[in-house]
Short mmCIF file of C-alpha atoms in Angstrom, two decimals:
data_model
loop_
_atom_site.label_atom_id
_atom_site.label_comp_id
_atom_site.label_asym_id
_atom_site.label_seq_id
_atom_site.Cartn_x
_atom_site.Cartn_y
_atom_site.Cartn_z
CA UNK A 1 137.07 61.10 105.91
CA UNK A 2 138.82 63.20 103.46
CA UNK A 3 140.78 65.85 105.35
CA UNK A 4 140.79 69.32 104.25
CA UNK A 5 143.21 70.44 101.26
CA UNK A 6 145.55 73.54 101.70
CA UNK A 7 143.38 75.07 99.06
CA UNK A 8 140.38 74.43 101.07
CA UNK A 9 141.74 76.04 104.13
CA UNK A 10 142.97 78.99 102.36
CA UNK A 11 139.39 79.73 100.89
CA UNK A 12 137.39 79.17 104.11
CA UNK A 13 137.67 82.73 105.24
CA UNK A 14 136.45 83.97 101.98
CA UNK A 15 133.45 81.32 102.09
CA UNK A 16 132.74 82.41 105.65
CA UNK A 17 132.77 86.12 104.47
CA UNK A 18 130.57 85.62 101.66
CA UNK A 19 128.08 83.76 103.85
CA UNK A 20 128.05 86.58 106.08
CA UNK A 21 127.47 89.25 103.59
CA UNK A 22 124.64 87.04 102.04
CA UNK A 23 122.96 86.97 105.54
CA UNK A 24 123.55 90.76 105.85
CA UNK A 25 122.05 91.25 102.37
CA UNK A 26 118.99 89.29 103.61
CA UNK A 27 118.52 91.66 106.68
CA UNK A 28 115.62 93.97 106.15
CA UNK A 29 116.68 97.61 105.46
CA UNK A 30 115.41 100.34 107.91
CA UNK A 31 114.23 102.18 104.97
CA UNK A 32 112.06 99.50 103.75
CA UNK A 33 110.51 99.03 107.05
CA UNK A 34 109.61 102.47 107.27
CA UNK A 35 108.14 102.25 103.71
CA UNK A 36 105.84 99.31 105.26
CA UNK A 37 104.97 101.50 108.08
CA UNK A 38 103.31 104.28 105.95
CA UNK A 39 101.43 101.83 103.50
CA UNK A 40 100.19 99.74 106.52
CA UNK A 41 98.88 102.83 108.02
CA UNK A 42 97.57 104.49 104.87
CA UNK A 43 96.42 101.33 102.95
CA UNK A 44 97.50 102.86 99.86
CA UNK A 45 101.00 103.23 98.02
CA UNK A 46 100.12 106.62 96.66
CA UNK A 47 99.37 107.83 100.06
CA UNK A 48 102.46 106.32 101.31
CA UNK A 49 104.64 108.02 98.60
CA UNK A 50 102.92 111.22 99.27
CA UNK A 51 103.77 111.15 102.96
CA UNK A 52 107.37 110.03 102.41
CA UNK A 53 108.17 112.40 99.42
CA UNK A 54 108.83 109.01 97.05
CA UNK A 55 106.93 107.89 93.93
CA UNK A 56 104.85 105.00 93.49
CA UNK A 57 107.41 102.91 91.74
CA UNK A 58 110.01 103.48 94.70
CA UNK A 59 107.16 102.31 97.26
CA UNK A 60 106.56 99.08 95.07
CA UNK A 61 110.25 98.28 94.81
CA UNK A 62 111.00 99.11 98.83
CA UNK A 63 108.03 96.65 99.62
CA UNK A 64 109.39 94.02 97.14
CA UNK A 65 112.78 94.22 98.58
CA UNK A 66 111.44 93.54 102.02
CA UNK A 67 109.52 90.85 101.04
CA UNK A 68 112.46 89.36 99.48
CA UNK A 69 114.56 89.86 102.78
CA UNK A 70 111.81 88.69 104.93
CA UNK A 71 110.79 85.47 102.78
CA UNK A 72 107.23 86.31 102.27
CA UNK A 73 104.33 88.84 101.73
CA UNK A 74 104.22 91.61 104.12
CA UNK A 75 101.12 93.00 102.22
CA UNK A 76 97.80 91.61 100.73
CA UNK A 77 95.72 93.20 98.19
CA UNK A 78 92.12 94.00 99.40
CA UNK A 79 89.31 96.04 98.29
CA UNK A 80 90.54 99.53 97.68
CA UNK A 81 93.92 99.28 99.11
CA UNK A 82 96.44 97.10 100.82
CA UNK A 83 96.40 95.27 104.19
CA UNK A 84 99.15 94.08 106.53
CA UNK A 85 99.61 90.07 106.39
CA UNK A 86 100.62 88.24 109.53
CA UNK A 87 104.31 88.68 108.46
CA UNK A 88 103.68 92.33 107.76
CA UNK A 89 102.31 92.80 111.41
CA UNK A 90 105.37 91.05 112.60
CA UNK A 91 107.36 93.39 110.86
CA UNK A 92 105.60 96.45 112.05
CA UNK A 93 106.82 96.37 115.76
CA UNK A 94 110.51 96.72 113.97
CA UNK A 95 109.35 99.49 111.67
CA UNK A 96 107.57 101.46 114.77
CA UNK A 97 111.03 101.09 116.62
CA UNK A 98 113.03 102.68 113.77
CA UNK A 99 110.31 105.16 113.49
CA UNK A 100 110.59 106.14 117.14
CA UNK A 101 114.60 106.09 117.15
CA UNK A 102 114.38 108.56 114.26
CA UNK A 103 111.80 110.81 115.61
CA UNK A 104 113.78 110.80 118.79
CA UNK A 105 116.11 112.93 117.24
CA UNK A 106 113.78 115.61 116.31
CA UNK A 107 112.64 118.02 119.05
CA UNK A 108 111.14 121.48 118.98
CA UNK A 109 112.64 124.74 120.32
CA UNK A 110 111.83 123.90 123.98
CA UNK A 111 113.53 120.68 123.39
CA UNK A 112 110.48 118.50 123.63
CA UNK A 113 109.71 115.69 121.03
CA UNK A 114 108.18 117.46 117.88
CA UNK A 115 105.21 115.71 116.26
CA UNK A 116 104.54 115.85 112.79
CA UNK A 117 102.66 114.10 109.83
CA UNK A 118 99.29 113.94 108.50
CA UNK A 119 96.30 112.57 110.43
CA UNK A 120 93.27 111.73 107.97
CA UNK A 121 89.61 111.63 109.56
CA UNK A 122 86.45 110.59 108.38
CA UNK A 123 83.33 111.79 110.46
CA UNK A 124 79.74 112.76 110.10
CA UNK A 125 79.05 116.24 108.96
CA UNK A 126 77.96 117.78 112.30
CA UNK A 127 80.71 115.84 114.25
CA UNK A 128 83.38 117.23 111.63
CA UNK A 129 82.43 120.68 112.16
CA UNK A 130 81.65 120.79 115.88
CA UNK A 131 84.05 118.31 117.29
CA UNK A 132 86.67 117.10 114.84
CA UNK A 133 87.57 120.57 113.48
CA UNK A 134 88.15 122.33 117.14
CA UNK A 135 89.83 119.31 118.06
CA UNK A 136 92.28 119.42 115.08
CA UNK A 137 92.73 123.26 115.56
CA UNK A 138 93.82 122.53 119.40
CA UNK A 139 96.49 119.86 118.12
CA UNK A 140 97.59 121.95 115.22
CA UNK A 141 98.30 124.85 117.54
CA UNK A 142 100.33 122.74 119.95
CA UNK A 143 102.04 120.83 116.86
CA UNK A 144 102.26 123.27 113.89
CA UNK A 145 103.99 120.41 111.77
CA UNK A 146 100.69 118.16 112.15
CA UNK A 147 98.10 118.63 109.33
CA UNK A 148 94.49 117.15 109.97
CA UNK A 149 92.48 116.08 106.87
CA UNK A 150 88.78 115.77 107.55
CA UNK A 151 86.43 113.90 105.08
CA UNK A 152 82.60 114.68 106.10
CA UNK A 153 80.63 111.38 105.37
CA UNK A 154 77.80 109.73 106.96
CA UNK A 155 78.19 105.97 106.73
CA UNK A 156 79.30 102.52 108.29
CA UNK A 157 82.81 102.01 109.55
CA UNK A 158 84.68 100.51 106.58
CA UNK A 159 86.41 97.12 107.00
CA UNK A 160 89.63 98.06 105.30
CA UNK A 161 90.37 101.81 106.33
CA UNK A 162 92.36 102.57 103.26
CA UNK A 163 93.89 105.86 103.30
CA UNK A 164 91.99 106.85 106.81
CA UNK A 165 93.75 106.93 110.33
CA UNK A 166 90.26 107.70 112.29
CA UNK A 167 86.63 107.00 111.32
CA UNK A 168 84.02 108.53 113.53
CA UNK A 169 80.52 106.92 113.07
CA UNK A 170 77.04 106.58 114.79
CA UNK A 171 76.45 103.31 116.42
CA UNK A 172 78.52 100.65 117.63
CA UNK A 173 80.74 99.21 114.68
CA UNK A 174 81.31 95.67 113.84
CA UNK A 175 84.88 95.86 112.51
CA UNK A 176 88.01 93.42 112.66
CA UNK A 177 91.62 94.10 113.07
CA UNK A 178 90.66 97.52 114.68
CA UNK A 179 89.77 99.31 117.89
CA UNK A 180 86.42 100.84 118.37
CA UNK A 181 86.15 103.37 121.20
CA UNK A 182 82.96 104.63 122.34
CA UNK A 183 83.21 108.51 122.56
CA UNK A 184 79.97 109.62 124.04
CA UNK A 185 76.28 110.06 123.39
CA UNK A 186 74.19 112.68 121.52
CA UNK A 187 70.65 113.62 121.19
CA UNK A 188 68.18 113.76 117.94
CA UNK A 189 64.98 116.12 118.65
CA UNK A 190 62.23 117.43 116.55
CA UNK A 191 62.51 120.89 115.40
CA UNK A 192 60.56 123.56 113.44
CA UNK A 193 60.88 127.18 112.66
CA UNK A 194 58.53 129.70 114.26
CA UNK A 195 57.16 130.49 110.88
CA UNK A 196 56.23 127.09 110.20
CA UNK A 197 54.46 126.45 113.40
CA UNK A 198 52.92 129.75 113.09
CA UNK A 199 51.33 128.47 110.05
CA UNK A 200 50.74 124.93 110.41
CA UNK A 201 50.39 124.83 114.30
CA UNK A 202 52.32 122.69 116.72
CA UNK A 203 51.71 118.87 117.11
CA UNK A 204 50.34 118.14 120.93
CA UNK A 205 50.80 114.47 120.59
CA UNK A 206 53.26 111.91 118.77
CA UNK A 207 50.00 110.98 116.87
CA UNK A 208 49.62 114.31 115.38
CA UNK A 209 53.13 113.98 113.55
CA UNK A 210 51.48 112.08 110.67
CA UNK A 211 49.88 115.19 109.47
CA UNK A 212 53.55 117.06 109.09
CA UNK A 213 56.22 116.79 106.70
CA UNK A 214 59.46 115.44 107.80
CA UNK A 215 63.16 116.86 106.95
CA UNK A 216 65.65 114.13 107.38
CA UNK A 217 67.96 111.65 105.62
CA UNK A 218 67.22 110.34 101.92
CA UNK A 219 65.75 107.00 103.00
CA UNK A 220 67.07 104.94 100.22
CA UNK A 221 70.57 106.42 100.49
CA UNK A 222 71.05 106.14 104.35
CA UNK A 223 73.69 103.35 105.37
CA UNK A 224 73.50 103.83 109.13
CA UNK A 225 71.27 101.45 110.98
CA UNK A 226 70.80 103.72 114.13
CA UNK A 227 69.94 106.61 111.94
CA UNK A 228 67.55 104.56 110.00
CA UNK A 229 65.60 103.33 113.02
CA UNK A 230 65.36 107.03 114.50
CA UNK A 231 62.20 107.65 112.84
CA UNK A 232 60.31 104.59 114.37
CA UNK A 233 59.36 106.71 117.22
CA UNK A 234 56.45 108.21 115.37
CA UNK A 235 53.80 107.13 112.69
CA UNK A 236 54.78 107.63 109.05
CA UNK A 237 55.43 111.29 108.34
CA UNK A 238 55.50 112.39 104.61
CA UNK A 239 58.87 113.43 103.42
CA UNK A 240 59.65 116.88 102.46
CA UNK A 241 63.17 117.97 101.99
CA UNK A 242 65.71 115.25 102.25
CA UNK A 243 69.37 115.05 101.92
CA UNK A 244 72.61 113.18 102.79
CA UNK A 245 74.20 115.99 104.55
CA UNK A 246 72.67 117.24 107.87
CA UNK A 247 73.38 120.89 107.34
CA UNK A 248 70.93 120.74 104.68
CA UNK A 249 68.43 119.39 107.13
CA UNK A 250 68.98 122.28 109.44
CA UNK A 251 68.80 124.94 107.02
CA UNK A 252 65.65 123.25 105.25
CA UNK A 253 63.88 123.24 108.66
CA UNK A 254 64.85 126.96 109.43
CA UNK A 255 63.15 127.58 105.93
CA UNK A 256 60.09 125.98 107.02
CA UNK A 257 60.28 122.83 104.86
CA UNK A 258 58.75 120.89 107.70
CA UNK A 259 59.55 119.34 111.03
CA UNK A 260 63.31 118.15 111.17
CA UNK A 261 64.75 115.48 113.01
CA UNK A 262 67.91 117.30 113.88
CA UNK A 263 70.86 116.78 116.39
CA UNK A 264 70.30 118.94 119.26
CA UNK A 265 73.77 120.23 119.36
CA UNK A 266 73.38 121.61 116.14
CA UNK A 267 69.81 122.89 116.15
CA UNK A 268 69.97 124.53 119.71
CA UNK A 269 72.45 126.99 118.16
CA UNK A 270 69.81 128.79 115.94
CA UNK A 271 67.03 130.80 118.15
CA UNK A 272 64.69 130.73 115.09
CA UNK A 273 64.24 127.03 115.84
CA UNK A 274 61.76 125.65 118.57
CA UNK A 275 62.14 122.03 120.00
CA UNK A 276 58.88 120.34 119.24
CA UNK A 277 57.39 117.45 121.76
CA UNK A 278 60.89 117.33 123.69
CA UNK A 279 59.62 115.04 126.34
CA UNK A 280 58.17 112.63 123.77
CA UNK A 281 60.89 112.68 121.24
CA UNK A 282 64.46 112.41 122.23
CA UNK A 283 66.58 110.19 120.72
CA UNK A 284 69.93 109.12 122.07
CA UNK A 285 72.55 107.70 119.92
CA UNK A 286 76.43 107.12 120.31
CA UNK A 287 79.60 108.14 118.53
CA UNK A 288 82.17 105.42 118.31
CA UNK A 289 85.96 106.10 116.83
CA UNK A 290 87.56 103.35 114.92
CA UNK A 291 91.09 103.06 114.16
CA UNK A 292 93.87 100.52 113.63
CA UNK A 293 95.86 99.35 116.88
CA UNK A 294 99.03 100.37 114.84
CA UNK A 295 97.72 103.46 113.76
CA UNK A 296 96.85 104.66 117.29
CA UNK A 297 100.41 104.06 118.26
CA UNK A 298 101.55 107.25 116.08
CA UNK A 299 102.01 109.82 118.57
CA UNK A 300 100.25 112.51 116.04
CA UNK A 301 97.24 110.37 115.80
CA UNK A 302 97.06 109.72 119.38
CA UNK A 303 97.11 113.27 119.91
CA UNK A 304 94.27 114.00 117.61
CA UNK A 305 92.35 111.13 119.45
CA UNK A 306 92.99 112.58 122.62
CA UNK A 307 91.97 116.10 121.53
CA UNK A 308 88.71 114.55 120.11
CA UNK A 309 87.91 112.76 123.37
CA UNK A 310 88.57 115.90 125.35
CA UNK A 311 86.08 117.89 122.90
CA UNK A 312 83.39 115.30 123.28
CA UNK A 313 83.88 115.62 127.11
CA UNK A 314 83.74 119.26 127.09
CA UNK A 315 80.57 119.35 124.98
CA UNK A 316 78.53 116.56 126.66
CA UNK A 317 75.65 118.82 127.79
CA UNK A 318 75.43 120.47 124.39
CA UNK A 319 75.42 117.08 122.38
CA UNK A 320 72.63 115.78 124.61
CA UNK A 321 70.55 118.89 124.13
CA UNK A 322 71.38 120.64 127.36
CA UNK A 323 69.49 118.78 130.11
CA UNK A 324 68.59 115.31 128.56
CA UNK A 325 64.83 115.39 128.11
CA UNK A 326 64.50 111.17 128.32
#
């Protein structure tokens, strides 16, 4: 066996030091972890760049550096954005710990932990206006640095949720790598204006409805199965004014375009609308909230979700049309 030479002994400390530095250089950067956290939550480099005040190139470079340090891919390209890989999800807990440590240093005037950031919501038109907006306002009053963006859309829950923190949909969603929370039920009923009923008469039975025009969604563009099945209570009614927007349904019904199949919590606000066949037609549907588990762990998102759930509970009777007729 060859014994160490004097030169070898002399250089050993430098070899060890270089090895330590190499190991240190492979350690993930806290800044890179925070970038991963932003991309993982939004699903997009551009949204993460906006949130962090960086440019797209810097985001890309930070992710590349993190992947080099961890020895693998932390993000995978999917339709419309990016999704965390298994390795990326492993890094997420460390990233959340870094974020928690940083945020613990930020407090408000009363010494409480201050919430800040942007929370992005997608929800149906009526829910956006009467549930999400008041809930967002309640959060913003308590936490002025939290901004809430609401995108009104009636659609199925997306599988990737790129750029969204929260989705509210009608009917139980089938999603993966996400949490689905049932918020509560609401009711659809038939409504007509006083003027329409004075001119055309009021149907006495469900069978009479085939003689009346229906105001509802555009059949060929309706993506939500529960809403598509909602009209199966009656014989085919000829279409009148149809739209992808439920506020159009309400206003067309108020303008005597026909009998509208409308959310009770929107229609009951208008004294010029009359509930038609309330005992026979009362369609109960459910609102569901979808979010990623890692997104729900963000304090500002949890605050918005909590406010939405409180608003739904507070408006339960209104959502069901007063006393539910079923």
